[in-house]
């Protein structure tokens, strides 16, 4: 059994959004076309409370894209984005949400960010996705979405560590590519045994 995991195809990560990824909306139709090829489709959704600790606005004197140390490790500070219930947090309007069996919301704990679809950034607190995939008998996952060098990367590496057969469709992802983050992500995914398609 194979699942398609669609990572964070939300308005704030698409052009015009608060944390726009260049070309983020270009992948939507390709993702929709892929959905019927899988036994299960899961969507992930960044779902931050206002004032989240990963927002630069929550730290006096800090600017977006600065790095700080949090109890769970280094954290990039982001512009306010994907705030619960906001237009920016909604999925891109053309994404076929009705095909999804499950929506995993992440980043809702105000004290810790969550890039991965499987764990919060402490690498210990699970989202529940692993249990869902195992109870469905799913052994392979294909990942698409935003952004390749952050949430897709962390999700793919965690899935591989958990023993799933993981493919990332790079043609159906877009990256932020901040300070070499894309090259580092590709290297890390490859080292973890992720197939880059």
mmCIF file with all atom_site columns, C-alpha atoms in Angstrom:
data_model
loop_
_atom_site.group_PDB
_atom_site.id
_atom_site.type_symbol
_atom_site.label_atom_id
_atom_site.label_alt_id
_atom_site.label_comp_id
_atom_site.label_asym_id
_atom_site.label_entity_id
_atom_site.label_seq_id
_atom_site.pdbx_PDB_ins_code
_atom_site.Cartn_x
_atom_site.Cartn_y
_atom_site.Cartn_z
_atom_site.occupancy
_atom_site.B_iso_or_equiv
_atom_site.pdbx_formal_charge
_atom_site.auth_seq_id
_atom_site.auth_comp_id
_atom_site.auth_asym_id
_atom_site.auth_atom_id
_atom_site.pdbx_PDB_model_num
ATOM 1   C CA . UNK A 1 1   ? 0.000   0.000  0.000   1.00 0.00 ? 1   UNK A CA 1
ATOM 2   C CA . UNK A 1 2   ? 1.272   3.414  -1.000  1.00 0.00 ? 2   UNK A CA 1
ATOM 3   C CA . UNK A 1 3   ? 0.401   6.864  0.321   1.00 0.00 ? 3   UNK A CA 1
ATOM 4   C CA . UNK A 1 4   ? 0.833   10.328 -1.152  1.00 0.00 ? 4   UNK A CA 1
ATOM 5   C CA . UNK A 1 5   ? 1.748   12.883 1.511   1.00 0.00 ? 5   UNK A CA 1
ATOM 6   C CA . UNK A 1 6   ? 1.088   16.446 0.357   1.00 0.00 ? 6   UNK A CA 1
ATOM 7   C CA . UNK A 1 7   ? 3.076   18.863 2.508   1.00 0.00 ? 7   UNK A CA 1
ATOM 8   C CA . UNK A 1 8   ? 1.746   22.344 3.354   1.00 0.00 ? 8   UNK A CA 1
ATOM 9   C CA . UNK A 1 9   ? 0.273   23.494 0.021   1.00 0.00 ? 9   UNK A CA 1
ATOM 10  C CA . UNK A 1 10  ? -1.214  26.525 1.775   1.00 0.00 ? 10  UNK A CA 1
ATOM 11  C CA . UNK A 1 11  ? -1.852  30.105 0.739   1.00 0.00 ? 11  UNK A CA 1
ATOM 12  C CA . UNK A 1 12  ? 0.895   31.599 2.906   1.00 0.00 ? 12  UNK A CA 1
ATOM 13  C CA . UNK A 1 13  ? 3.509   29.435 1.145   1.00 0.00 ? 13  UNK A CA 1
ATOM 14  C CA . UNK A 1 14  ? 2.262   30.386 -2.330  1.00 0.00 ? 14  UNK A CA 1
ATOM 15  C CA . UNK A 1 15  ? 2.979   33.636 -4.202  1.00 0.00 ? 15  UNK A CA 1
ATOM 16  C CA . UNK A 1 16  ? 1.356   36.545 -2.379  1.00 0.00 ? 16  UNK A CA 1
ATOM 17  C CA . UNK A 1 17  ? 1.494   34.726 0.960   1.00 0.00 ? 17  UNK A CA 1
ATOM 18  C CA . UNK A 1 18  ? 3.327   35.693 4.133   1.00 0.00 ? 18  UNK A CA 1
ATOM 19  C CA . UNK A 1 19  ? 6.133   33.165 3.555   1.00 0.00 ? 19  UNK A CA 1
ATOM 20  C CA . UNK A 1 20  ? 5.868   32.687 -0.186  1.00 0.00 ? 20  UNK A CA 1
ATOM 21  C CA . UNK A 1 21  ? 7.914   30.005 -1.917  1.00 0.00 ? 21  UNK A CA 1
ATOM 22  C CA . UNK A 1 22  ? 8.717   30.960 -5.515  1.00 0.00 ? 22  UNK A CA 1
ATOM 23  C CA . UNK A 1 23  ? 6.508   28.946 -7.864  1.00 0.00 ? 23  UNK A CA 1
ATOM 24  C CA . UNK A 1 24  ? 4.653   27.370 -4.947  1.00 0.00 ? 24  UNK A CA 1
ATOM 25  C CA . UNK A 1 25  ? 1.366   27.377 -6.834  1.00 0.00 ? 25  UNK A CA 1
ATOM 26  C CA . UNK A 1 26  ? 2.866   25.856 -10.003 1.00 0.00 ? 26  UNK A CA 1
ATOM 27  C CA . UNK A 1 27  ? 2.806   22.356 -8.500  1.00 0.00 ? 27  UNK A CA 1
ATOM 28  C CA . UNK A 1 28  ? -0.880  22.186 -7.520  1.00 0.00 ? 28  UNK A CA 1
ATOM 29  C CA . UNK A 1 29  ? -2.303  20.683 -10.714 1.00 0.00 ? 29  UNK A CA 1
ATOM 30  C CA . UNK A 1 30  ? 0.469   18.113 -10.922 1.00 0.00 ? 30  UNK A CA 1
ATOM 31  C CA . UNK A 1 31  ? -0.231  17.057 -7.338  1.00 0.00 ? 31  UNK A CA 1
ATOM 32  C CA . UNK A 1 32  ? -3.950  16.766 -8.057  1.00 0.00 ? 32  UNK A CA 1
ATOM 33  C CA . UNK A 1 33  ? -3.215  14.576 -11.083 1.00 0.00 ? 33  UNK A CA 1
ATOM 34  C CA . UNK A 1 34  ? -1.092  12.250 -8.941  1.00 0.00 ? 34  UNK A CA 1
ATOM 35  C CA . UNK A 1 35  ? -3.667  11.640 -6.215  1.00 0.00 ? 35  UNK A CA 1
ATOM 36  C CA . UNK A 1 36  ? -5.582  8.837  -7.935  1.00 0.00 ? 36  UNK A CA 1
ATOM 37  C CA . UNK A 1 37  ? -2.398  6.757  -8.242  1.00 0.00 ? 37  UNK A CA 1
ATOM 38  C CA . UNK A 1 38  ? -2.265  6.148  -4.472  1.00 0.00 ? 38  UNK A CA 1
ATOM 39  C CA . UNK A 1 39  ? -4.155  4.037  -1.929  1.00 0.00 ? 39  UNK A CA 1
ATOM 40  C CA . UNK A 1 40  ? -4.224  6.929  0.526   1.00 0.00 ? 40  UNK A CA 1
ATOM 41  C CA . UNK A 1 41  ? -3.728  10.697 0.358   1.00 0.00 ? 41  UNK A CA 1
ATOM 42  C CA . UNK A 1 42  ? -2.692  12.699 3.413   1.00 0.00 ? 42  UNK A CA 1
ATOM 43  C CA . UNK A 1 43  ? -2.466  16.479 3.534   1.00 0.00 ? 43  UNK A CA 1
ATOM 44  C CA . UNK A 1 44  ? -0.376  18.328 6.100   1.00 0.00 ? 44  UNK A CA 1
ATOM 45  C CA . UNK A 1 45  ? -1.214  21.825 7.256   1.00 0.00 ? 45  UNK A CA 1
ATOM 46  C CA . UNK A 1 46  ? 0.906   24.300 9.206   1.00 0.00 ? 46  UNK A CA 1
ATOM 47  C CA . UNK A 1 47  ? -1.464  25.477 11.955  1.00 0.00 ? 47  UNK A CA 1
ATOM 48  C CA . UNK A 1 48  ? 0.188   28.044 14.208  1.00 0.00 ? 48  UNK A CA 1
ATOM 49  C CA . UNK A 1 49  ? -1.462  29.961 17.040  1.00 0.00 ? 49  UNK A CA 1
ATOM 50  C CA . UNK A 1 50  ? -0.933  33.732 16.926  1.00 0.00 ? 50  UNK A CA 1
ATOM 51  C CA . UNK A 1 51  ? 2.292   34.652 18.708  1.00 0.00 ? 51  UNK A CA 1
ATOM 52  C CA . UNK A 1 52  ? 3.971   31.312 17.974  1.00 0.00 ? 52  UNK A CA 1
ATOM 53  C CA . UNK A 1 53  ? 7.518   31.052 19.340  1.00 0.00 ? 53  UNK A CA 1
ATOM 54  C CA . UNK A 1 54  ? 8.948   30.495 15.830  1.00 0.00 ? 54  UNK A CA 1
ATOM 55  C CA . UNK A 1 55  ? 7.690   33.910 14.666  1.00 0.00 ? 55  UNK A CA 1
ATOM 56  C CA . UNK A 1 56  ? 10.259  36.720 14.599  1.00 0.00 ? 56  UNK A CA 1
ATOM 57  C CA . UNK A 1 57  ? 7.528   39.045 15.907  1.00 0.00 ? 57  UNK A CA 1
ATOM 58  C CA . UNK A 1 58  ? 7.511   37.047 19.172  1.00 0.00 ? 58  UNK A CA 1
ATOM 59  C CA . UNK A 1 59  ? 11.144  37.984 19.900  1.00 0.00 ? 59  UNK A CA 1
ATOM 60  C CA . UNK A 1 60  ? 12.048  41.609 20.596  1.00 0.00 ? 60  UNK A CA 1
ATOM 61  C CA . UNK A 1 61  ? 14.677  42.948 18.221  1.00 0.00 ? 61  UNK A CA 1
ATOM 62  C CA . UNK A 1 62  ? 14.722  39.863 16.015  1.00 0.00 ? 62  UNK A CA 1
ATOM 63  C CA . UNK A 1 63  ? 14.059  39.847 12.271  1.00 0.00 ? 63  UNK A CA 1
ATOM 64  C CA . UNK A 1 64  ? 12.658  37.107 10.038  1.00 0.00 ? 64  UNK A CA 1
ATOM 65  C CA . UNK A 1 65  ? 15.225  34.498 8.955   1.00 0.00 ? 65  UNK A CA 1
ATOM 66  C CA . UNK A 1 66  ? 17.450  35.107 11.992  1.00 0.00 ? 66  UNK A CA 1
ATOM 67  C CA . UNK A 1 67  ? 18.493  31.979 13.870  1.00 0.00 ? 67  UNK A CA 1
ATOM 68  C CA . UNK A 1 68  ? 17.975  31.562 17.610  1.00 0.00 ? 68  UNK A CA 1
ATOM 69  C CA . UNK A 1 69  ? 18.488  28.725 20.072  1.00 0.00 ? 69  UNK A CA 1
ATOM 70  C CA . UNK A 1 70  ? 15.348  27.121 21.460  1.00 0.00 ? 70  UNK A CA 1
ATOM 71  C CA . UNK A 1 71  ? 15.215  24.365 24.113  1.00 0.00 ? 71  UNK A CA 1
ATOM 72  C CA . UNK A 1 72  ? 14.901  21.819 21.277  1.00 0.00 ? 72  UNK A CA 1
ATOM 73  C CA . UNK A 1 73  ? 17.742  23.277 19.167  1.00 0.00 ? 73  UNK A CA 1
ATOM 74  C CA . UNK A 1 74  ? 18.345  25.983 16.545  1.00 0.00 ? 74  UNK A CA 1
ATOM 75  C CA . UNK A 1 75  ? 15.215  27.655 15.182  1.00 0.00 ? 75  UNK A CA 1
ATOM 76  C CA . UNK A 1 76  ? 14.887  29.913 12.136  1.00 0.00 ? 76  UNK A CA 1
ATOM 77  C CA . UNK A 1 77  ? 12.572  32.805 12.951  1.00 0.00 ? 77  UNK A CA 1
ATOM 78  C CA . UNK A 1 78  ? 9.844   33.193 10.346  1.00 0.00 ? 78  UNK A CA 1
ATOM 79  C CA . UNK A 1 79  ? 7.387   35.909 9.418   1.00 0.00 ? 79  UNK A CA 1
ATOM 80  C CA . UNK A 1 80  ? 3.968   35.327 11.002  1.00 0.00 ? 80  UNK A CA 1
ATOM 81  C CA . UNK A 1 81  ? 2.351   32.684 8.791   1.00 0.00 ? 81  UNK A CA 1
ATOM 82  C CA . UNK A 1 82  ? -0.349  29.984 8.664   1.00 0.00 ? 82  UNK A CA 1
ATOM 83  C CA . UNK A 1 83  ? -2.143  31.348 11.720  1.00 0.00 ? 83  UNK A CA 1
ATOM 84  C CA . UNK A 1 84  ? -5.034  29.123 12.765  1.00 0.00 ? 84  UNK A CA 1
ATOM 85  C CA . UNK A 1 85  ? -8.244  29.977 10.930  1.00 0.00 ? 85  UNK A CA 1
ATOM 86  C CA . UNK A 1 86  ? -6.633  32.602 8.698   1.00 0.00 ? 86  UNK A CA 1
ATOM 87  C CA . UNK A 1 87  ? -6.849  32.786 4.918   1.00 0.00 ? 87  UNK A CA 1
ATOM 88  C CA . UNK A 1 88  ? -3.100  32.175 4.782   1.00 0.00 ? 88  UNK A CA 1
ATOM 89  C CA . UNK A 1 89  ? -3.478  28.871 6.631   1.00 0.00 ? 89  UNK A CA 1
ATOM 90  C CA . UNK A 1 90  ? -6.074  27.553 4.177   1.00 0.00 ? 90  UNK A CA 1
ATOM 91  C CA . UNK A 1 91  ? -5.045  25.110 1.490   1.00 0.00 ? 91  UNK A CA 1
ATOM 92  C CA . UNK A 1 92  ? -4.537  26.516 -1.999  1.00 0.00 ? 92  UNK A CA 1
ATOM 93  C CA . UNK A 1 93  ? -8.039  26.820 -3.439  1.00 0.00 ? 93  UNK A CA 1
ATOM 94  C CA . UNK A 1 94  ? -7.249  24.550 -6.411  1.00 0.00 ? 94  UNK A CA 1
ATOM 95  C CA . UNK A 1 95  ? -5.833  21.701 -4.309  1.00 0.00 ? 95  UNK A CA 1
ATOM 96  C CA . UNK A 1 96  ? -8.188  18.694 -4.313  1.00 0.00 ? 96  UNK A CA 1
ATOM 97  C CA . UNK A 1 97  ? -8.769  18.451 -0.570  1.00 0.00 ? 97  UNK A CA 1
ATOM 98  C CA . UNK A 1 98  ? -11.732 16.090 -0.906  1.00 0.00 ? 98  UNK A CA 1
ATOM 99  C CA . UNK A 1 99  ? -9.391  13.304 -2.019  1.00 0.00 ? 99  UNK A CA 1
ATOM 100 C CA . UNK A 1 100 ? -7.580  13.328 1.354   1.00 0.00 ? 100 UNK A CA 1
ATOM 101 C CA . UNK A 1 101 ? -8.184  10.553 3.895   1.00 0.00 ? 101 UNK A CA 1
ATOM 102 C CA . UNK A 1 102 ? -6.503  12.559 6.633   1.00 0.00 ? 102 UNK A CA 1
ATOM 103 C CA . UNK A 1 103 ? -5.271  16.067 7.379   1.00 0.00 ? 103 UNK A CA 1
ATOM 104 C CA . UNK A 1 104 ? -2.357  16.335 9.794   1.00 0.00 ? 104 UNK A CA 1
ATOM 105 C CA . UNK A 1 105 ? -2.101  19.734 11.465  1.00 0.00 ? 105 UNK A CA 1
ATOM 106 C CA . UNK A 1 106 ? 1.297   20.645 12.865  1.00 0.00 ? 106 UNK A CA 1
ATOM 107 C CA . UNK A 1 107 ? 2.978   23.532 14.641  1.00 0.00 ? 107 UNK A CA 1
ATOM 108 C CA . UNK A 1 108 ? -0.022  24.176 16.892  1.00 0.00 ? 108 UNK A CA 1
ATOM 109 C CA . UNK A 1 109 ? 2.013   23.945 20.111  1.00 0.00 ? 109 UNK A CA 1
ATOM 110 C CA . UNK A 1 110 ? 3.028   27.587 20.757  1.00 0.00 ? 110 UNK A CA 1
ATOM 111 C CA . UNK A 1 111 ? 6.341   26.582 22.354  1.00 0.00 ? 111 UNK A CA 1
ATOM 112 C CA . UNK A 1 112 ? 7.734   24.350 19.611  1.00 0.00 ? 112 UNK A CA 1
ATOM 113 C CA . UNK A 1 113 ? 7.770   24.386 15.837  1.00 0.00 ? 113 UNK A CA 1
ATOM 114 C CA . UNK A 1 114 ? 7.029   21.370 13.696  1.00 0.00 ? 114 UNK A CA 1
ATOM 115 C CA . UNK A 1 115 ? 8.499   20.970 10.215  1.00 0.00 ? 115 UNK A CA 1
ATOM 116 C CA . UNK A 1 116 ? 8.044   17.206 9.935   1.00 0.00 ? 116 UNK A CA 1
ATOM 117 C CA . UNK A 1 117 ? 4.725   15.505 9.282   1.00 0.00 ? 117 UNK A CA 1
ATOM 118 C CA . UNK A 1 118 ? 5.816   12.840 11.793  1.00 0.00 ? 118 UNK A CA 1
ATOM 119 C CA . UNK A 1 119 ? 7.385   14.679 14.744  1.00 0.00 ? 119 UNK A CA 1
ATOM 120 C CA . UNK A 1 120 ? 7.584   18.117 16.263  1.00 0.00 ? 120 UNK A CA 1
ATOM 121 C CA . UNK A 1 121 ? 11.025  19.749 16.152  1.00 0.00 ? 121 UNK A CA 1
ATOM 122 C CA . UNK A 1 122 ? 12.076  18.061 19.391  1.00 0.00 ? 122 UNK A CA 1
ATOM 123 C CA . UNK A 1 123 ? 12.186  14.893 17.204  1.00 0.00 ? 123 UNK A CA 1
ATOM 124 C CA . UNK A 1 124 ? 10.253  13.075 19.953  1.00 0.00 ? 124 UNK A CA 1
ATOM 125 C CA . UNK A 1 125 ? 6.646   14.314 20.057  1.00 0.00 ? 125 UNK A CA 1
ATOM 126 C CA . UNK A 1 126 ? 4.687   12.403 17.390  1.00 0.00 ? 126 UNK A CA 1
ATOM 127 C CA . UNK A 1 127 ? 1.923   13.850 15.214  1.00 0.00 ? 127 UNK A CA 1
ATOM 128 C CA . UNK A 1 128 ? 0.109   10.517 14.867  1.00 0.00 ? 128 UNK A CA 1
ATOM 129 C CA . UNK A 1 129 ? 0.908   10.062 11.178  1.00 0.00 ? 129 UNK A CA 1
ATOM 130 C CA . UNK A 1 130 ? 3.135   7.026  11.717  1.00 0.00 ? 130 UNK A CA 1
ATOM 131 C CA . UNK A 1 131 ? 0.388   5.170  13.574  1.00 0.00 ? 131 UNK A CA 1
ATOM 132 C CA . UNK A 1 132 ? -2.151  5.983  10.895  1.00 0.00 ? 132 UNK A CA 1
ATOM 133 C CA . UNK A 1 133 ? 0.095   4.700  8.090   1.00 0.00 ? 133 UNK A CA 1
ATOM 134 C CA . UNK A 1 134 ? 0.917   1.489  9.965   1.00 0.00 ? 134 UNK A CA 1
ATOM 135 C CA . UNK A 1 135 ? -2.717  0.695  10.794  1.00 0.00 ? 135 UNK A CA 1
ATOM 136 C CA . UNK A 1 136 ? -3.583  1.189  7.115   1.00 0.00 ? 136 UNK A CA 1
ATOM 137 C CA . UNK A 1 137 ? -0.807  -1.218 6.089   1.00 0.00 ? 137 UNK A CA 1
ATOM 138 C CA . UNK A 1 138 ? 1.045   1.479  4.152   1.00 0.00 ? 138 UNK A CA 1
ATOM 139 C CA . UNK A 1 139 ? 4.740   0.751  3.604   1.00 0.00 ? 139 UNK A CA 1
ATOM 140 C CA . UNK A 1 140 ? 5.667   3.358  1.004   1.00 0.00 ? 140 UNK A CA 1
ATOM 141 C CA . UNK A 1 141 ? 5.166   7.121  0.922   1.00 0.00 ? 141 UNK A CA 1
ATOM 142 C CA . UNK A 1 142 ? 5.672   9.645  -1.838  1.00 0.00 ? 142 UNK A CA 1
ATOM 143 C CA . UNK A 1 143 ? 6.053   13.251 -0.740  1.00 0.00 ? 143 UNK A CA 1
ATOM 144 C CA . UNK A 1 144 ? 5.306   16.453 -2.623  1.00 0.00 ? 144 UNK A CA 1
ATOM 145 C CA . UNK A 1 145 ? 4.706   20.046 -1.604  1.00 0.00 ? 145 UNK A CA 1
ATOM 146 C CA . UNK A 1 146 ? 6.297   22.970 0.222   1.00 0.00 ? 146 UNK A CA 1
ATOM 147 C CA . UNK A 1 147 ? 8.990   23.660 1.017   1.00 0.00 ? 147 UNK A CA 1
ATOM 148 C CA . UNK A 1 148 ? 11.420  21.043 -0.268  1.00 0.00 ? 148 UNK A CA 1
ATOM 149 C CA . UNK A 1 149 ? 14.298  22.146 1.968   1.00 0.00 ? 149 UNK A CA 1
ATOM 150 C CA . UNK A 1 150 ? 12.293  22.398 5.202   1.00 0.00 ? 150 UNK A CA 1
ATOM 151 C CA . UNK A 1 151 ? 9.002   20.585 5.795   1.00 0.00 ? 151 UNK A CA 1
ATOM 152 C CA . UNK A 1 152 ? 9.316   18.111 2.905   1.00 0.00 ? 152 UNK A CA 1
ATOM 153 C CA . UNK A 1 153 ? 12.933  17.368 3.842   1.00 0.00 ? 153 UNK A CA 1
ATOM 154 C CA . UNK A 1 154 ? 12.240  16.808 7.560   1.00 0.00 ? 154 UNK A CA 1
ATOM 155 C CA . UNK A 1 155 ? 9.174   14.675 6.764   1.00 0.00 ? 155 UNK A CA 1
ATOM 156 C CA . UNK A 1 156 ? 11.037  12.513 4.237   1.00 0.00 ? 156 UNK A CA 1
ATOM 157 C CA . UNK A 1 157 ? 14.033  11.916 6.520   1.00 0.00 ? 157 UNK A CA 1
ATOM 158 C CA . UNK A 1 158 ? 11.769  11.006 9.460   1.00 0.00 ? 158 UNK A CA 1
ATOM 159 C CA . UNK A 1 159 ? 9.722   8.640  7.276   1.00 0.00 ? 159 UNK A CA 1
ATOM 160 C CA . UNK A 1 160 ? 12.901  6.889  6.147   1.00 0.00 ? 160 UNK A CA 1
ATOM 161 C CA . UNK A 1 161 ? 14.166  6.611  9.735   1.00 0.00 ? 161 UNK A CA 1
ATOM 162 C CA . UNK A 1 162 ? 10.842  5.011  10.670  1.00 0.00 ? 162 UNK A CA 1
ATOM 163 C CA . UNK A 1 163 ? 11.365  2.353  7.998   1.00 0.00 ? 163 UNK A CA 1
ATOM 164 C CA . UNK A 1 164 ? 9.028   3.536  5.259   1.00 0.00 ? 164 UNK A CA 1
ATOM 165 C CA . UNK A 1 165 ? 10.068  3.381  1.604   1.00 0.00 ? 165 UNK A CA 1
ATOM 166 C CA . UNK A 1 166 ? 10.227  7.096  0.746   1.00 0.00 ? 166 UNK A CA 1
ATOM 167 C CA . UNK A 1 167 ? 10.215  8.927  -2.571  1.00 0.00 ? 167 UNK A CA 1
ATOM 168 C CA . UNK A 1 168 ? 10.281  12.714 -2.951  1.00 0.00 ? 168 UNK A CA 1
ATOM 169 C CA . UNK A 1 169 ? 9.020   14.047 -6.286  1.00 0.00 ? 169 UNK A CA 1
ATOM 170 C CA . UNK A 1 170 ? 11.255  17.083 -6.684  1.00 0.00 ? 170 UNK A CA 1
ATOM 171 C CA . UNK A 1 171 ? 9.275   18.236 -9.724  1.00 0.00 ? 171 UNK A CA 1
ATOM 172 C CA . UNK A 1 172 ? 6.215   18.611 -7.478  1.00 0.00 ? 172 UNK A CA 1
ATOM 173 C CA . UNK A 1 173 ? 8.062   20.502 -4.724  1.00 0.00 ? 173 UNK A CA 1
ATOM 174 C CA . UNK A 1 174 ? 9.460   24.014 -4.490  1.00 0.00 ? 174 UNK A CA 1
ATOM 175 C CA . UNK A 1 175 ? 12.212  25.216 -2.132  1.00 0.00 ? 175 UNK A CA 1
ATOM 176 C CA . UNK A 1 176 ? 12.984  28.342 -0.124  1.00 0.00 ? 176 UNK A CA 1
ATOM 177 C CA . UNK A 1 177 ? 16.726  27.746 -0.719  1.00 0.00 ? 177 UNK A CA 1
ATOM 178 C CA . UNK A 1 178 ? 18.045  29.977 2.037   1.00 0.00 ? 178 UNK A CA 1
ATOM 179 C CA . UNK A 1 179 ? 21.818  29.999 2.506   1.00 0.00 ? 179 UNK A CA 1
ATOM 180 C CA . UNK A 1 180 ? 22.434  26.624 0.907   1.00 0.00 ? 180 UNK A CA 1
ATOM 181 C CA . UNK A 1 181 ? 19.463  24.948 2.605   1.00 0.00 ? 181 UNK A CA 1
ATOM 182 C CA . UNK A 1 182 ? 18.388  23.153 -0.584  1.00 0.00 ? 182 UNK A CA 1
ATOM 183 C CA . UNK A 1 183 ? 21.765  21.503 -1.216  1.00 0.00 ? 183 UNK A CA 1
ATOM 184 C CA . UNK A 1 184 ? 21.971  20.467 2.440   1.00 0.00 ? 184 UNK A CA 1
ATOM 185 C CA . UNK A 1 185 ? 18.460  19.033 2.323   1.00 0.00 ? 185 UNK A CA 1
ATOM 186 C CA . UNK A 1 186 ? 19.157  16.998 -0.837  1.00 0.00 ? 186 UNK A CA 1
ATOM 187 C CA . UNK A 1 187 ? 22.328  15.649 0.736   1.00 0.00 ? 187 UNK A CA 1
ATOM 188 C CA . UNK A 1 188 ? 20.529  14.764 3.967   1.00 0.00 ? 188 UNK A CA 1
ATOM 189 C CA . UNK A 1 189 ? 17.624  13.046 2.218   1.00 0.00 ? 189 UNK A CA 1
ATOM 190 C CA . UNK A 1 190 ? 19.981  11.040 0.035   1.00 0.00 ? 190 UNK A CA 1
ATOM 191 C CA . UNK A 1 191 ? 22.007  9.961  3.074   1.00 0.00 ? 191 UNK A CA 1
ATOM 192 C CA . UNK A 1 192 ? 18.803  8.837  4.818   1.00 0.00 ? 192 UNK A CA 1
ATOM 193 C CA . UNK A 1 193 ? 17.903  6.578  1.891   1.00 0.00 ? 193 UNK A CA 1
ATOM 194 C CA . UNK A 1 194 ? 15.178  8.746  0.371   1.00 0.00 ? 194 UNK A CA 1
ATOM 195 C CA . UNK A 1 195 ? 14.649  8.267  -3.373  1.00 0.00 ? 195 UNK A CA 1
ATOM 196 C CA . UNK A 1 196 ? 14.680  11.619 -5.143  1.00 0.00 ? 196 UNK A CA 1
ATOM 197 C CA . UNK A 1 197 ? 12.494  11.468 -8.214  1.00 0.00 ? 197 UNK A CA 1
#
